[in-house]
Coordinates of C-alpha atoms in Angstrom, one line a residue:
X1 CA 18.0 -17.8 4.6
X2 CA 14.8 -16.9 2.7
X3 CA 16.4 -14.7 0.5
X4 CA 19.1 -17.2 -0.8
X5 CA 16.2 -19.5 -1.6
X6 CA 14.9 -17.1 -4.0
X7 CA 18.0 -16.0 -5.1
X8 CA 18.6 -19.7 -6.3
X9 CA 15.6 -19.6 -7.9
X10 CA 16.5 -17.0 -10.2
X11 CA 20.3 -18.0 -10.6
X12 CA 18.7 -21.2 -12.1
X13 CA 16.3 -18.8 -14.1
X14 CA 19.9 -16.9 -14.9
X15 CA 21.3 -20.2 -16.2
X16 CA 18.9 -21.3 -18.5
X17 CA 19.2 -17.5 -20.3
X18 CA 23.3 -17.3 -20.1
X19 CA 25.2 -20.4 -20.3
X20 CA 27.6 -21.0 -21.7
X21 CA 27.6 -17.6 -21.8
X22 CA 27.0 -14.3 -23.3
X23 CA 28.6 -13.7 -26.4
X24 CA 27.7 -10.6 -27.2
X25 CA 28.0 -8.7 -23.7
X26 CA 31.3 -9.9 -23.4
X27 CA 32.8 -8.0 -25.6
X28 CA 32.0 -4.8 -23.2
X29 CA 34.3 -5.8 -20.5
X30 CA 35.6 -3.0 -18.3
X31 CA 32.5 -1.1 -19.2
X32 CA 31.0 0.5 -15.6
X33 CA 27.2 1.6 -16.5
X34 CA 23.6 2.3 -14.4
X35 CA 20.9 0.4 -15.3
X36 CA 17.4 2.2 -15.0
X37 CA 14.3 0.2 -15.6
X38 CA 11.1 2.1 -16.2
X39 CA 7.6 1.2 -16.6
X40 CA 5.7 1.4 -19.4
X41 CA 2.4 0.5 -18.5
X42 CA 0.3 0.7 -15.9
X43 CA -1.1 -1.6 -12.5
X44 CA 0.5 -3.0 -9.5
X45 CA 4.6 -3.6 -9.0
X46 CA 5.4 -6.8 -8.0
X47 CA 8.8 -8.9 -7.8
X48 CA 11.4 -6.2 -6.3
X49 CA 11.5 -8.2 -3.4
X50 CA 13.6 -10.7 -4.9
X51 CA 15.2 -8.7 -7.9
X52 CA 16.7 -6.5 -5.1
X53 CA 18.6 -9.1 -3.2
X54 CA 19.6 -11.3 -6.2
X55 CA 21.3 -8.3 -7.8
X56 CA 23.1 -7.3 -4.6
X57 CA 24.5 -11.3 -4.8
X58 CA 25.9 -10.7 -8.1
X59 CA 27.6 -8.0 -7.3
X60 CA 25.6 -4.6 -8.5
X61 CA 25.6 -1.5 -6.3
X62 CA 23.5 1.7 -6.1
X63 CA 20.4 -0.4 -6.1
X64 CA 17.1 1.4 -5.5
X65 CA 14.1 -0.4 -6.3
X66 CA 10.6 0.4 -5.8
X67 CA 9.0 -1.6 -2.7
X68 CA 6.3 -3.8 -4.6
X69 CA 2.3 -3.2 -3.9
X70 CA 2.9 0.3 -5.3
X71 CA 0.8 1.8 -8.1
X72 CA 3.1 2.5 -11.3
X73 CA 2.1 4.3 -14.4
X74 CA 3.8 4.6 -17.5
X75 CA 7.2 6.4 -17.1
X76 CA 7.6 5.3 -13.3
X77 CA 11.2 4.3 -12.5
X78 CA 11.6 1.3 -10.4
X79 CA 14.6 0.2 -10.1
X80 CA 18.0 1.2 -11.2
X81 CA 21.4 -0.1 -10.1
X82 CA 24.9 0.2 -11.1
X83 CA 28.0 -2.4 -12.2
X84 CA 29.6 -3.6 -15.4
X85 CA 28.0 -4.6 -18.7
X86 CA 26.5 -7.7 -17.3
X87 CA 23.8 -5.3 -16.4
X88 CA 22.9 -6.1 -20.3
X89 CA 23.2 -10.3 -19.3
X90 CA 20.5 -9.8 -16.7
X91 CA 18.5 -7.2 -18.8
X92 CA 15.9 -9.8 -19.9
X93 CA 15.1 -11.5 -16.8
X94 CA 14.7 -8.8 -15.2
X95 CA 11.7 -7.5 -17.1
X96 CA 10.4 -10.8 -18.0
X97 CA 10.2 -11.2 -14.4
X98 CA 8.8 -8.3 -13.1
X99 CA 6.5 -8.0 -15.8
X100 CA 5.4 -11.5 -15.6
X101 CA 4.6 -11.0 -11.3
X102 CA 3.0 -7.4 -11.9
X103 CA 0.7 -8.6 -14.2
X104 CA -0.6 -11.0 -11.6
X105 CA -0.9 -8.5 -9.0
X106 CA -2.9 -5.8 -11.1
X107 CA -5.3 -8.5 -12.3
X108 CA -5.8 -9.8 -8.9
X109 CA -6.3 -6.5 -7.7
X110 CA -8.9 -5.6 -10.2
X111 CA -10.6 -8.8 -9.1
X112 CA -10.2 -7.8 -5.6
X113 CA -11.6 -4.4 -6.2
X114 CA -14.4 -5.4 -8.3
X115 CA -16.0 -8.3 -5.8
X116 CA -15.8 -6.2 -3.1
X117 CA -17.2 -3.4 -4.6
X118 CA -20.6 -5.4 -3.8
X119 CA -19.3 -8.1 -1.2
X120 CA -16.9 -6.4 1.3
X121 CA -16.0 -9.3 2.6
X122 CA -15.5 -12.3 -0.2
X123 CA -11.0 -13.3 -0.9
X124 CA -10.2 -13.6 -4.1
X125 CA -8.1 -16.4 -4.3
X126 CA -5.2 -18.0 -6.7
X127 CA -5.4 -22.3 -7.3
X128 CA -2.7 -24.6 -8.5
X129 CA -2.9 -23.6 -12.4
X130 CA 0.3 -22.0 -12.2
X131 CA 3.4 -22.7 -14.2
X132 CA 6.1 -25.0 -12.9
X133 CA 8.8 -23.8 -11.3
X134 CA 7.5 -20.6 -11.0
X135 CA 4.3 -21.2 -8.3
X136 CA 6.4 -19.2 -5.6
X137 CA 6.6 -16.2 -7.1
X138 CA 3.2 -16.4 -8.7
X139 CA 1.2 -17.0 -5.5
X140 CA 3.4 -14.2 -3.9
X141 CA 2.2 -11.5 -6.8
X142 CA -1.3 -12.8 -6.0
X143 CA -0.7 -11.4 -2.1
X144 CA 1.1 -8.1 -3.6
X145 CA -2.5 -7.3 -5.5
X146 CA -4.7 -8.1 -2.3
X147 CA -5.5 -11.8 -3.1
X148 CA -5.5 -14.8 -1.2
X149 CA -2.8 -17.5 -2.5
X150 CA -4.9 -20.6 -1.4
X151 CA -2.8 -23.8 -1.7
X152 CA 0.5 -23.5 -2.3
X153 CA 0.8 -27.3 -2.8
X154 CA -0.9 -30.8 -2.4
X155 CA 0.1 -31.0 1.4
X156 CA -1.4 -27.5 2.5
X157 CA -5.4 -29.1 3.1
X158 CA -7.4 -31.8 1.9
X159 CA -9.5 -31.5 -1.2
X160 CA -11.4 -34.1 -1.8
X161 CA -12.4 -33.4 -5.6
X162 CA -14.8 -35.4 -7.7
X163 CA -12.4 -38.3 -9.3
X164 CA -11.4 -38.7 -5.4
X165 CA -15.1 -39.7 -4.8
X166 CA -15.4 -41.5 -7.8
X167 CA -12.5 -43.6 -6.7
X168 CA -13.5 -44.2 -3.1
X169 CA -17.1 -44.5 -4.1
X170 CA -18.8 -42.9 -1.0
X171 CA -18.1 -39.3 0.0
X172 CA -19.4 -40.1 3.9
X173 CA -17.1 -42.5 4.5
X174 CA -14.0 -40.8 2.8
X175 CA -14.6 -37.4 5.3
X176 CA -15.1 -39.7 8.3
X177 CA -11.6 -41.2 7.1
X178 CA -9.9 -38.2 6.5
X179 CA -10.9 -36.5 9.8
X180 CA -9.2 -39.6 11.6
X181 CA -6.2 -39.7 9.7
X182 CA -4.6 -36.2 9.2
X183 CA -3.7 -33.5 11.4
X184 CA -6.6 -31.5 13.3
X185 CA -4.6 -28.4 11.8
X186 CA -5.9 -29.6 8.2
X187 CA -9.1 -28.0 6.9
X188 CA -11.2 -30.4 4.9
X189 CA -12.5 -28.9 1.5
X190 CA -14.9 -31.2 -0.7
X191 CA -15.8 -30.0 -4.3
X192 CA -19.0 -30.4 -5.7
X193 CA -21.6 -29.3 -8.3
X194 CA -25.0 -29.1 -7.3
X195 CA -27.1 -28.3 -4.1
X196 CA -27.6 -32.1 -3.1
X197 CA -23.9 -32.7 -3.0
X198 CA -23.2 -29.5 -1.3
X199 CA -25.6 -30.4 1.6
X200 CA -24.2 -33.7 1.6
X201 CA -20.3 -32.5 2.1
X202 CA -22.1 -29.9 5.4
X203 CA -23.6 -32.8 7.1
X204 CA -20.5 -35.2 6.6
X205 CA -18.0 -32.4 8.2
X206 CA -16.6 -30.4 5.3
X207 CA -15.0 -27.5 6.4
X208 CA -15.2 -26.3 3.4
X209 CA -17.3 -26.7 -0.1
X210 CA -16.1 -25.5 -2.8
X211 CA -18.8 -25.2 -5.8
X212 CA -16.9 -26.1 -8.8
X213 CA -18.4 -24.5 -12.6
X214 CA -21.2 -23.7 -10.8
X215 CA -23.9 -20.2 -12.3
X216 CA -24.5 -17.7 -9.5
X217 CA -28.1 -18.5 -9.7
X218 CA -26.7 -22.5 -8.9
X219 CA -25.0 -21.2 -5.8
X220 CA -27.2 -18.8 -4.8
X221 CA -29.6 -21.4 -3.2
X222 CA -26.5 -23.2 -1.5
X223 CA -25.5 -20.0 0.0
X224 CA -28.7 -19.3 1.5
X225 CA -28.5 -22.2 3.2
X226 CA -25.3 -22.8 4.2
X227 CA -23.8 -19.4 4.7
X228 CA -22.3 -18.3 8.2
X229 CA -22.4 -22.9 8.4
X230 CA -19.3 -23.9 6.4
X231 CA -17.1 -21.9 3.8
X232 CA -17.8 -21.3 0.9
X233 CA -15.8 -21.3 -2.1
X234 CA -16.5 -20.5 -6.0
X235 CA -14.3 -22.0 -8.3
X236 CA -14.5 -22.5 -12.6
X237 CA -14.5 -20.0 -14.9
X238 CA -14.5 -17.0 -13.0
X239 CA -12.7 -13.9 -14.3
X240 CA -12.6 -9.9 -13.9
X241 CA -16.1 -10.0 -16.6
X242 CA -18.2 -12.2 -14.5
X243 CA -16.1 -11.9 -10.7
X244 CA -19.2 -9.3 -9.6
X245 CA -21.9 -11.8 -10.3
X246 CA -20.0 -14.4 -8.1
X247 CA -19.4 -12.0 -5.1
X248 CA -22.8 -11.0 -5.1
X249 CA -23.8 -14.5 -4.3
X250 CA -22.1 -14.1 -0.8
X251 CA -19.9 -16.7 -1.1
X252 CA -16.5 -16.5 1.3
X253 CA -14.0 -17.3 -1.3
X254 CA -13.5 -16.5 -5.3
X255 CA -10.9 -19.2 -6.7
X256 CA -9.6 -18.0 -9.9
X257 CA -7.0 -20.0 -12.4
X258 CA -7.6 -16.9 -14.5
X259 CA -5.0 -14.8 -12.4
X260 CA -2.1 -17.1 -13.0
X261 CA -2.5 -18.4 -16.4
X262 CA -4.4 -15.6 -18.5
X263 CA -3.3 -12.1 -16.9
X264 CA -1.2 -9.9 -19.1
X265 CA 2.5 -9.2 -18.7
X266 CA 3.2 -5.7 -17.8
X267 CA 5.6 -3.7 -19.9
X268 CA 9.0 -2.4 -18.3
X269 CA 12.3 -1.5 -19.9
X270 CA 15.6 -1.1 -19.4
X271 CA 18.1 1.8 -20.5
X272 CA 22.0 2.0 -19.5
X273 CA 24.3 5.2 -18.9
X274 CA 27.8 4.8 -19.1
X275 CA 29.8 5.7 -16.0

């Protein structure tokens, strides 16, 4: 049942690059062939998972694909499959897509391996800067390179962010309200942006604070205090050139919009052998 969600996912994704239809390809009917994608970069595979069963629902056979999480380097084959000359129709979403979901992972993972070079314990973490319609698999890529994928949407935890207190007008009061009123399996996260705030969020209940555009030497008083208390989370502006400062601080968690909207695509390609 999972795997027909995704697979709809991509048949939409399919739809948007085909219809009507394929004018060119067409033209190569009766045509059996093996497509063999290669990589031509470097970092961390990520999006056989669902390449694999969406091209078994269309009808390809002799599919082998890499499992995702692996380490690929330039020349790496990792997947190839066989049918007609659609394997041309599904060429370029393909490779946009597994390029687009490995270059998540291998960022995340550089993040990951760089904060806990000197904080064993810290997450790096994903946040909702991601593009719609396409969240799913991004948060998933962020898991394949050792990250944490935080909220997935709106309904996964509270957040009580800074227009929310500007809004209610007292931060106290809006905890108490929000302890009362969801589920008990609900953490409640409050952001804020200086040391006053952040002992203010502790004493009213926050399970977590997240310290939003904050400078490690802003966060390393907070965390001093608070650590081993509440959670802590870093958030704003945080990317692989400044992630070791931020882990050094000892905070829990290392938000990052970085991983999902300024990672680079990795490269793959496709080549075809007539059978």
């Amino acid at each position: 049942m999972i795997d027909w969600i995704y697979v709809k996912r991509l048949l939409d994704y399919l739809e948007e690059d085909v219809m009507p239809e394929d004018i060119t390809t067409k033209f190569l009917e009766g045509i059996r062939a093996r497509g063999i994608v290669r990589c031509k970069d470097s970092g961390i595979l990520a999006g056989n998972r669902f390449i694999v069963p969406f091209l078994k629902y269309l009808g390809f056979s002799n599919i082998n694909g890499e499992k995702d999480g692996r380490e690929v380097k330039k020349g790496d084959i990792v997947l190839n499959f066989e049918g007609d000359a659609d394997i041309l129709t599904v060429e370029r979403l393909i490779l946009n897509f597994l390029g687009k979901l490995s270059g998540i992972a291998t960022i995340t993972n550089l993040m990951v391996k760089k904060a806990k070079e000197v904080n064993p314990y810290v997450r790096i973490a994903g946040t909702r800067k991601t593009t719609p319609g396409f969240r799913l698999f991004e948060k998933y890529a962020i898991e394949v390179g050792g990250g944490d994928p935080h909220r997935y949407n709106l309904s996964d935890a509270v957040l009580i962010k800074d227009n929310h207190i500007t809004l209610y007008g007292n931060l106290e009061e809006l905890i108490k309200r929000v302890k009362f009123s969801v589920s008990f399996t609900k953490i409640i996260e409050v952001e804020v942006s200086s040391y006053e705030d952040a002992i203010r969020a502790f004493k009213a209940g926050a399970d977590v604070i997240l310290l939003d555009n904050m400078k490690p030497y802003e966060i390393l008083p907070i965390v001093n205090e608070l650590k081993s208390k509440v959670l802590l989370e870093a958030s704003g502006g945080i990317t692989p050139d400044n992630v070791i400062d931020y882990a050094k601080t000892g905070v829990d968690v290392i938000s990052s919009g970085y991983i999902t909207h300024s990672y680079r695509s990795l490269d793959f390609s496709l080549d075809v052998e007539k059978i």
